[in-house]
GROMACS .gro file of C-alpha atoms in nm:
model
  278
    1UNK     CA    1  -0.479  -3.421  -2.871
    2UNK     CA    2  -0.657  -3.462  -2.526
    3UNK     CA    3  -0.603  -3.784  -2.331
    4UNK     CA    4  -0.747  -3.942  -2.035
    5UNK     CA    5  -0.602  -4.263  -1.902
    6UNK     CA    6  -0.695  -4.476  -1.652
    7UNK     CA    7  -0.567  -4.786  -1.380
    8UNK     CA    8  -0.748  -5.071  -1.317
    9UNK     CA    9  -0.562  -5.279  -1.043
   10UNK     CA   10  -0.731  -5.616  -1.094
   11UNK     CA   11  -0.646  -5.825  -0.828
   12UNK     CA   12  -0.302  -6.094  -0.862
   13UNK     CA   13  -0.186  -5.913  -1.151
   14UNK     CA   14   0.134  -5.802  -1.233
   15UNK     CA   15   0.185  -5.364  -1.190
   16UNK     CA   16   0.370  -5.238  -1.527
   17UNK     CA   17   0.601  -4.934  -1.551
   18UNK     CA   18   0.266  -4.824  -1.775
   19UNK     CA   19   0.084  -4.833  -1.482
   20UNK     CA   20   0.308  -4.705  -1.231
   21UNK     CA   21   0.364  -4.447  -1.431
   22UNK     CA   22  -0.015  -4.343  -1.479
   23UNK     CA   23  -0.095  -4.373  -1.130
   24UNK     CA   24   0.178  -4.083  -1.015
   25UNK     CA   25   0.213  -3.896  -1.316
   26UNK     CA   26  -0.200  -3.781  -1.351
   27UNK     CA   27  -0.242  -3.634  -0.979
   28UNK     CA   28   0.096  -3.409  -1.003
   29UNK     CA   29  -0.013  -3.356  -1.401
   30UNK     CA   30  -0.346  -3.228  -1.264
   31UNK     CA   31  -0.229  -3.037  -0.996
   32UNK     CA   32   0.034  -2.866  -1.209
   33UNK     CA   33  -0.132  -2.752  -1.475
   34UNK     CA   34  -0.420  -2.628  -1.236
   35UNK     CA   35  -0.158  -2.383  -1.091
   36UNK     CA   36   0.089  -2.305  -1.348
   37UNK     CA   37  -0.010  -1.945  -1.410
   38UNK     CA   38  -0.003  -1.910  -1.034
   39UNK     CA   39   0.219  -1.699  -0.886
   40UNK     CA   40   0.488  -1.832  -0.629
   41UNK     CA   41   0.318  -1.818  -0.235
   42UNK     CA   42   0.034  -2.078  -0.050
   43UNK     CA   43  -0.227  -2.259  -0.310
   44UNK     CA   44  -0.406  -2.352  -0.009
   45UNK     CA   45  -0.376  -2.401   0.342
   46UNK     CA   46  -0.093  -2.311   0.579
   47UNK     CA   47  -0.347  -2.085   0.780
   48UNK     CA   48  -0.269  -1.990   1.146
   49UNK     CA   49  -0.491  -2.131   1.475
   50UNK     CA   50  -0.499  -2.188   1.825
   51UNK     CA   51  -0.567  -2.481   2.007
   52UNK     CA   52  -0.822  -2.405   2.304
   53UNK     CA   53  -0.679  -2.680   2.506
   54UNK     CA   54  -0.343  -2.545   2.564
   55UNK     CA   55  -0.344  -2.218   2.348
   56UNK     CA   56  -0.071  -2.345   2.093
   57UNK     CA   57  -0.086  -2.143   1.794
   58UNK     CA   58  -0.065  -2.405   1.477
   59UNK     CA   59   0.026  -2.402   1.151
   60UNK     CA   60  -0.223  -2.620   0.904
   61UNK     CA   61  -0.153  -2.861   0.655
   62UNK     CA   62  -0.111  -2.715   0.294
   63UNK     CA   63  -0.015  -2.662  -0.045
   64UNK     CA   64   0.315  -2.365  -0.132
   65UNK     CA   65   0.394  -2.312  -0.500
   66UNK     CA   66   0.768  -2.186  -0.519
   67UNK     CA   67   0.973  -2.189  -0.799
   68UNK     CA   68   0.739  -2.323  -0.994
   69UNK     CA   69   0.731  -2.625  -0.810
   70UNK     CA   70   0.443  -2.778  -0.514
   71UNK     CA   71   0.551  -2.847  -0.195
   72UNK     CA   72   0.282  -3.044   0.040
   73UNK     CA   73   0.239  -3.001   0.450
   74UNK     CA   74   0.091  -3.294   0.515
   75UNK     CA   75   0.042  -3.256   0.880
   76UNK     CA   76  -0.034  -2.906   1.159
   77UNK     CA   77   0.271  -2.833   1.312
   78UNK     CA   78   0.274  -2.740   1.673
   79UNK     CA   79   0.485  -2.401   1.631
   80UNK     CA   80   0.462  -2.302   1.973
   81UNK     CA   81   0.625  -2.640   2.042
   82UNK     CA   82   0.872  -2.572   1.748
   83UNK     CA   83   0.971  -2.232   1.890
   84UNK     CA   84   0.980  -2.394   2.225
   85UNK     CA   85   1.257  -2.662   2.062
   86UNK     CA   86   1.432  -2.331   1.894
   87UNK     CA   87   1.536  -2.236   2.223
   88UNK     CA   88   1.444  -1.835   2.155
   89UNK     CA   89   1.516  -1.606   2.381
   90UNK     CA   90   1.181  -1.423   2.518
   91UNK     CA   91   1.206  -1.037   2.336
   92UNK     CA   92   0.971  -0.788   2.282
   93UNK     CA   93   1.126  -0.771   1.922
   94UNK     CA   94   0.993  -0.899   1.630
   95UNK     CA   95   1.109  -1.218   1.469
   96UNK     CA   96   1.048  -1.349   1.136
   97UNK     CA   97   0.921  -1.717   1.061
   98UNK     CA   98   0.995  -1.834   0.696
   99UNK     CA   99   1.009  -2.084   0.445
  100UNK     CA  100   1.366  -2.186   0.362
  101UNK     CA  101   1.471  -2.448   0.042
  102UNK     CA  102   1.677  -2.739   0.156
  103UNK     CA  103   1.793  -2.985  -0.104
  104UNK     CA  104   1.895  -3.365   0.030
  105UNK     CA  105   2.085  -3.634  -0.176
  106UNK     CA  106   1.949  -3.884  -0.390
  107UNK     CA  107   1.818  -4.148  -0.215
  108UNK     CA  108   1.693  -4.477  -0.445
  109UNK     CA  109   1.660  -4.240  -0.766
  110UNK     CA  110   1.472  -4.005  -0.558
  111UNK     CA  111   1.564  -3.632  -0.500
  112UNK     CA  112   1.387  -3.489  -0.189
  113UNK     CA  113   1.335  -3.105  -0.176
  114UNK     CA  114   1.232  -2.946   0.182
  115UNK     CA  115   1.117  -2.618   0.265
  116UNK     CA  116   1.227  -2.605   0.608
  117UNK     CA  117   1.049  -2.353   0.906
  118UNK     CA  118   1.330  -2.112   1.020
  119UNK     CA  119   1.324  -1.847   1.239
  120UNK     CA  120   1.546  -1.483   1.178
  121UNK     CA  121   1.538  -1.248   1.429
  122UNK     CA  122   1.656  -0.937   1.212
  123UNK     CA  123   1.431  -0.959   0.895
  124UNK     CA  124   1.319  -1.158   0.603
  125UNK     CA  125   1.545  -1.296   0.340
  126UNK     CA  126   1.404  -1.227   0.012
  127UNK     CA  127   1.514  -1.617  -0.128
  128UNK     CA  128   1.283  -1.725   0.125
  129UNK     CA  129   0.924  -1.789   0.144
  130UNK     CA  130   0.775  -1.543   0.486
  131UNK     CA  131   0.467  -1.645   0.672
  132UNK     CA  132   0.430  -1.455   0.922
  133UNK     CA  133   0.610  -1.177   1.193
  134UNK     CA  134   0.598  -1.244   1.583
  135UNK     CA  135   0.687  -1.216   1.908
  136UNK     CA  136   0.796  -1.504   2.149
  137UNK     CA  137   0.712  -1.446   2.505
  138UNK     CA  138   0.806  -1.812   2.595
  139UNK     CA  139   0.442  -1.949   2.589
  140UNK     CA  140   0.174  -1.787   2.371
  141UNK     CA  141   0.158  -1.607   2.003
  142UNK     CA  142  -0.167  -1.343   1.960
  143UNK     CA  143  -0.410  -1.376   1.672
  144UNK     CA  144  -0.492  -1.057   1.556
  145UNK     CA  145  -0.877  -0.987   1.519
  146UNK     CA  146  -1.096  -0.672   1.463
  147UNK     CA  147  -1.121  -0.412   1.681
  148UNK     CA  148  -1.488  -0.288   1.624
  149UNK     CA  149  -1.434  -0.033   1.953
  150UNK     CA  150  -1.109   0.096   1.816
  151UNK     CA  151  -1.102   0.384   1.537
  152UNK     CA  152  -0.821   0.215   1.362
  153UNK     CA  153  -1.024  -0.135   1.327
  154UNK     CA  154  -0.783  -0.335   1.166
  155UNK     CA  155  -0.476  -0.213   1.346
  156UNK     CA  156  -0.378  -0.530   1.526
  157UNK     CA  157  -0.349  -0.698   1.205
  158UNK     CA  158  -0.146  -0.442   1.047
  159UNK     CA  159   0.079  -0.213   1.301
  160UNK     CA  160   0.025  -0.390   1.596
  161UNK     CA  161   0.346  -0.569   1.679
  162UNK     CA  162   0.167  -0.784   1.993
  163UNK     CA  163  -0.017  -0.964   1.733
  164UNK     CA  164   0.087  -1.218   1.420
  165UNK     CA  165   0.115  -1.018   1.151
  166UNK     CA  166   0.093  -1.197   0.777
  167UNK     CA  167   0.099  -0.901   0.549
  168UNK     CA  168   0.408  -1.011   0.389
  169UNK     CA  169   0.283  -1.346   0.366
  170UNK     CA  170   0.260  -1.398  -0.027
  171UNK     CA  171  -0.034  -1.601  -0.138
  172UNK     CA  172  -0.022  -1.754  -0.481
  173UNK     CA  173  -0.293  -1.629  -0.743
  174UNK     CA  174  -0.286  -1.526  -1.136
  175UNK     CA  175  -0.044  -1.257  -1.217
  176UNK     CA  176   0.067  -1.141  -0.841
  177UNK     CA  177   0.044  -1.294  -0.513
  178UNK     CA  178  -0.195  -1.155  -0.317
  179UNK     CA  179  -0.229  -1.170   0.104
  180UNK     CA  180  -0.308  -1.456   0.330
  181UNK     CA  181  -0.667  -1.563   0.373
  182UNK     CA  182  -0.640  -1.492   0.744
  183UNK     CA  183  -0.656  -1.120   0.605
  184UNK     CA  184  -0.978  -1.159   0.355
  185UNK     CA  185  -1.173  -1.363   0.658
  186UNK     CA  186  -1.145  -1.057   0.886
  187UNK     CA  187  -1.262  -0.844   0.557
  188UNK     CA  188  -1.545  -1.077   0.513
  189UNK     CA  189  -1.634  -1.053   0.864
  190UNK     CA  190  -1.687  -0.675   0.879
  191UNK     CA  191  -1.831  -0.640   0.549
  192UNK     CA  192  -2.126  -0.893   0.681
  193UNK     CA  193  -2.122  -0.667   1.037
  194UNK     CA  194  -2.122  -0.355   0.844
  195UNK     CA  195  -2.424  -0.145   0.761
  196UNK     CA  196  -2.505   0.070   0.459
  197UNK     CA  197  -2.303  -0.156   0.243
  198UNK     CA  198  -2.221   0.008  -0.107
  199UNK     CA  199  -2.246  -0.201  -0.393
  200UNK     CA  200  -1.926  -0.226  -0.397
  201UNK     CA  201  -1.882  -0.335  -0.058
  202UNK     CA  202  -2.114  -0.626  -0.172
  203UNK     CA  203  -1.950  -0.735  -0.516
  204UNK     CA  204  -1.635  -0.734  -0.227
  205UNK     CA  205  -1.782  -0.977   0.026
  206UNK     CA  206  -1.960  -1.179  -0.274
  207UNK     CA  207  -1.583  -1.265  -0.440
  208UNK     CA  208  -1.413  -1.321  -0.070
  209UNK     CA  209  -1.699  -1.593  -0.010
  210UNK     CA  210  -1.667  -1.768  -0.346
  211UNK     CA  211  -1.258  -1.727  -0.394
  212UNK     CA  212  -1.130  -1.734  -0.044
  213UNK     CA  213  -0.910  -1.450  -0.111
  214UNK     CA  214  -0.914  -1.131  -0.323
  215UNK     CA  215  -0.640  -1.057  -0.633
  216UNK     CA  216  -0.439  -0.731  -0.643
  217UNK     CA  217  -0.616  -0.611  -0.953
  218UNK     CA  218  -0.934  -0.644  -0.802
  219UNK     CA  219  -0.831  -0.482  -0.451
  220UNK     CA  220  -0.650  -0.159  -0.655
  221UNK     CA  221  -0.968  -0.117  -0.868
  222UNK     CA  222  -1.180  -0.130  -0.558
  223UNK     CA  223  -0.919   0.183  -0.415
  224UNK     CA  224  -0.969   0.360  -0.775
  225UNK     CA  225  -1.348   0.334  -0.748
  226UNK     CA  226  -1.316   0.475  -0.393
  227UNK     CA  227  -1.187   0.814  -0.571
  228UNK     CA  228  -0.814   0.755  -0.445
  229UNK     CA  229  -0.527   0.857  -0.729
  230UNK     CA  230  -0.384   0.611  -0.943
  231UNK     CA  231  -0.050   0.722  -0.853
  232UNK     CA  232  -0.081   0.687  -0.476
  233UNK     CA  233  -0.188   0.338  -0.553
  234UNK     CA  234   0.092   0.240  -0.779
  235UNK     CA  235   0.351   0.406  -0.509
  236UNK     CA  236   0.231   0.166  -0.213
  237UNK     CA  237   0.417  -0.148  -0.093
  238UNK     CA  238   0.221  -0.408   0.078
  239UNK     CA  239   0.125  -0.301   0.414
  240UNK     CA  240   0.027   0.065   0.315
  241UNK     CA  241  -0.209  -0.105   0.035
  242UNK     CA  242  -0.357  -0.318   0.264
  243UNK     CA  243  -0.411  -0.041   0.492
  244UNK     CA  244  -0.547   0.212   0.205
  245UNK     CA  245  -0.805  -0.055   0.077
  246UNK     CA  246  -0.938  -0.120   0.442
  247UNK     CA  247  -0.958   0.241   0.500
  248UNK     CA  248  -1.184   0.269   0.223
  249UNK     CA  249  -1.371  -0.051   0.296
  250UNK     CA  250  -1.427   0.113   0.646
  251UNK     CA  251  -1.502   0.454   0.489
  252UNK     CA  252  -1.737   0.433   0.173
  253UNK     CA  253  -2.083   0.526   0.275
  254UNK     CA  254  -2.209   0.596  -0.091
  255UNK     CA  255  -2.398   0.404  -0.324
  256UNK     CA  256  -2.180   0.547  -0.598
  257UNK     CA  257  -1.856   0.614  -0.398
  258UNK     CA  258  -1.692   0.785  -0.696
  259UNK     CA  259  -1.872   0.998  -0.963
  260UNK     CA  260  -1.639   0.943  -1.241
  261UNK     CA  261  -1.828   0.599  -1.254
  262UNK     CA  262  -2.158   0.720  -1.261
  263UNK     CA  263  -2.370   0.768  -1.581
  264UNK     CA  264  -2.401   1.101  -1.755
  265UNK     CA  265  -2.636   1.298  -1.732
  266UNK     CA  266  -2.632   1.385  -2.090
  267UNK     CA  267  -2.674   1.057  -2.206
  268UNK     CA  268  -2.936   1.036  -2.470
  269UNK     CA  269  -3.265   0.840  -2.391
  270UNK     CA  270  -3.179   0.564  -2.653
  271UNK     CA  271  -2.819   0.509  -2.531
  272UNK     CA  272  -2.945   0.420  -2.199
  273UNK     CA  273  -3.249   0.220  -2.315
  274UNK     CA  274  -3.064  -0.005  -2.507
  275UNK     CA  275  -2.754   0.025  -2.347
  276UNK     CA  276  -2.533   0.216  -2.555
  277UNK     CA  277  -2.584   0.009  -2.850
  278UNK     CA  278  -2.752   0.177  -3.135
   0.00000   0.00000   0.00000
């Protein structure tokens, strides 16, 4: 049985637990059973900007799914001002920024969970959410963008270790997370700049504009269809699948870019007029 229920607050009357209980339960209801074959990582939000007056990078309000449960930013945070407060030493090493689960008491029958920002300098810690990899020179944090001069395009966002890297960032979609949006907009933007799109390039830039971001299925079938080996696919971690699907973003020049996809030649004339079905 399907149910829809609905407050109306009339004015002097008395709130009931029935209403009460409406009121909160149908948002988090809605909201849970939206993402419950989500994968753990950010429903939406949480991307990465600077400020032009002052050249703070900032880290916008959002939505995290972890353990099964939502967990709401409901404000930017300043995190050059954070790291500032962190008192970190100015390196040329990397440091790690992540999401870490905090637990506080009741407090009037109310139990408070907290992912809290925290900042490793060795690596990540696999019980914690990552966002993102940087350096701290005291002041300013790089945004990565493309390099249309430099052979290796999207090198700042992948090996470039001056620049904010998110590839380990995990972002929540059906099955498997997939990679932060930041990583999809700069994918988007050179598929629009690029010329002699394949059709695949297109079907690409069509699902980054309607979906935000892409899912792992779709970005190994787009390597397959490039001609690369299944095995070499199923053998990558993150970054080096990142890096092989840009490659062949960057690299397909054919309409048909593999020619196990294309139709026979042998075909009979009725099984292509009517599309195979006889």
């Amino acid at each position: 049985m399907l149910v829809n229920k609905k407050v109306f607050f009339r004015h002097g009357a008395i709130l009931t637990k029935e209403m009460l209980n409406v009121a909160c339960d149908y948002p988090r209801d809605f909201l849970y059973l939206k993402y419950d074959k989500y994968s753990d990582g950010i429903i939406s939000g949480l991307d990465f900007k600077i400020l032009h007056e002052d050249n703070s990078l900032v880290l916008t309000k959002g939505i995290v799914k972890y353990k099964n449960e939502l967990y709401f930013l409901l404000e930017d945070v300043n995190l050059t001002k954070f790291f500032s407060q962190q008192n970190l030493e100015i390196s040329r090493k990397s440091r790690y920024l992540q999401l870490k689960m905090e637990i506080k008491d009741n407090k009037e029958n109310v139990q408070e969970k907290l992912l809290m920002l925290v900042v490793l300098d060795n690596a990540f810690d696999e019980r914690n959410i990552p966002l993102c990899r940087f350096r701290w020179n005291g002041s300013e944090i790089k945004i990565p963008k493309i390099n249309y001069l430099d052979e290796t395009i999207f090198d700042d966002f992948i090996d470039n270790q001056s620049y904010l890297n998110v590839i380990d960032t995990p972002y929540a979609y059906l099955k498997e997370a997939t990679y932060h949006s930041m990583l999809f907009k700069a994918i988007g933007e050179y598929l629009n700049n690029k010329k002699n799109k394949t059709i695949l390039d297109y079907i690409i830039l069509i699902q980054i504009q309607n979906n935000i971001v892409l899912s792992m299925e779709t970005i190994k079938s787009y390597i397959l269809f490039s001609g690369k080996e299944k095995a070499v696919v199923d053998n990558c971690n993150r970054k080096d699948l990142f890096k092989l699907f840009v490659d062949c973003i960057i690299n397909n020049q054919n309409e048909t870019v593999n020619k196990n996809y294309e139709i026979k030649k042998n075909e009979s004339k009725e099984e292509i007029e009517y599309g195979g079905m006889l």
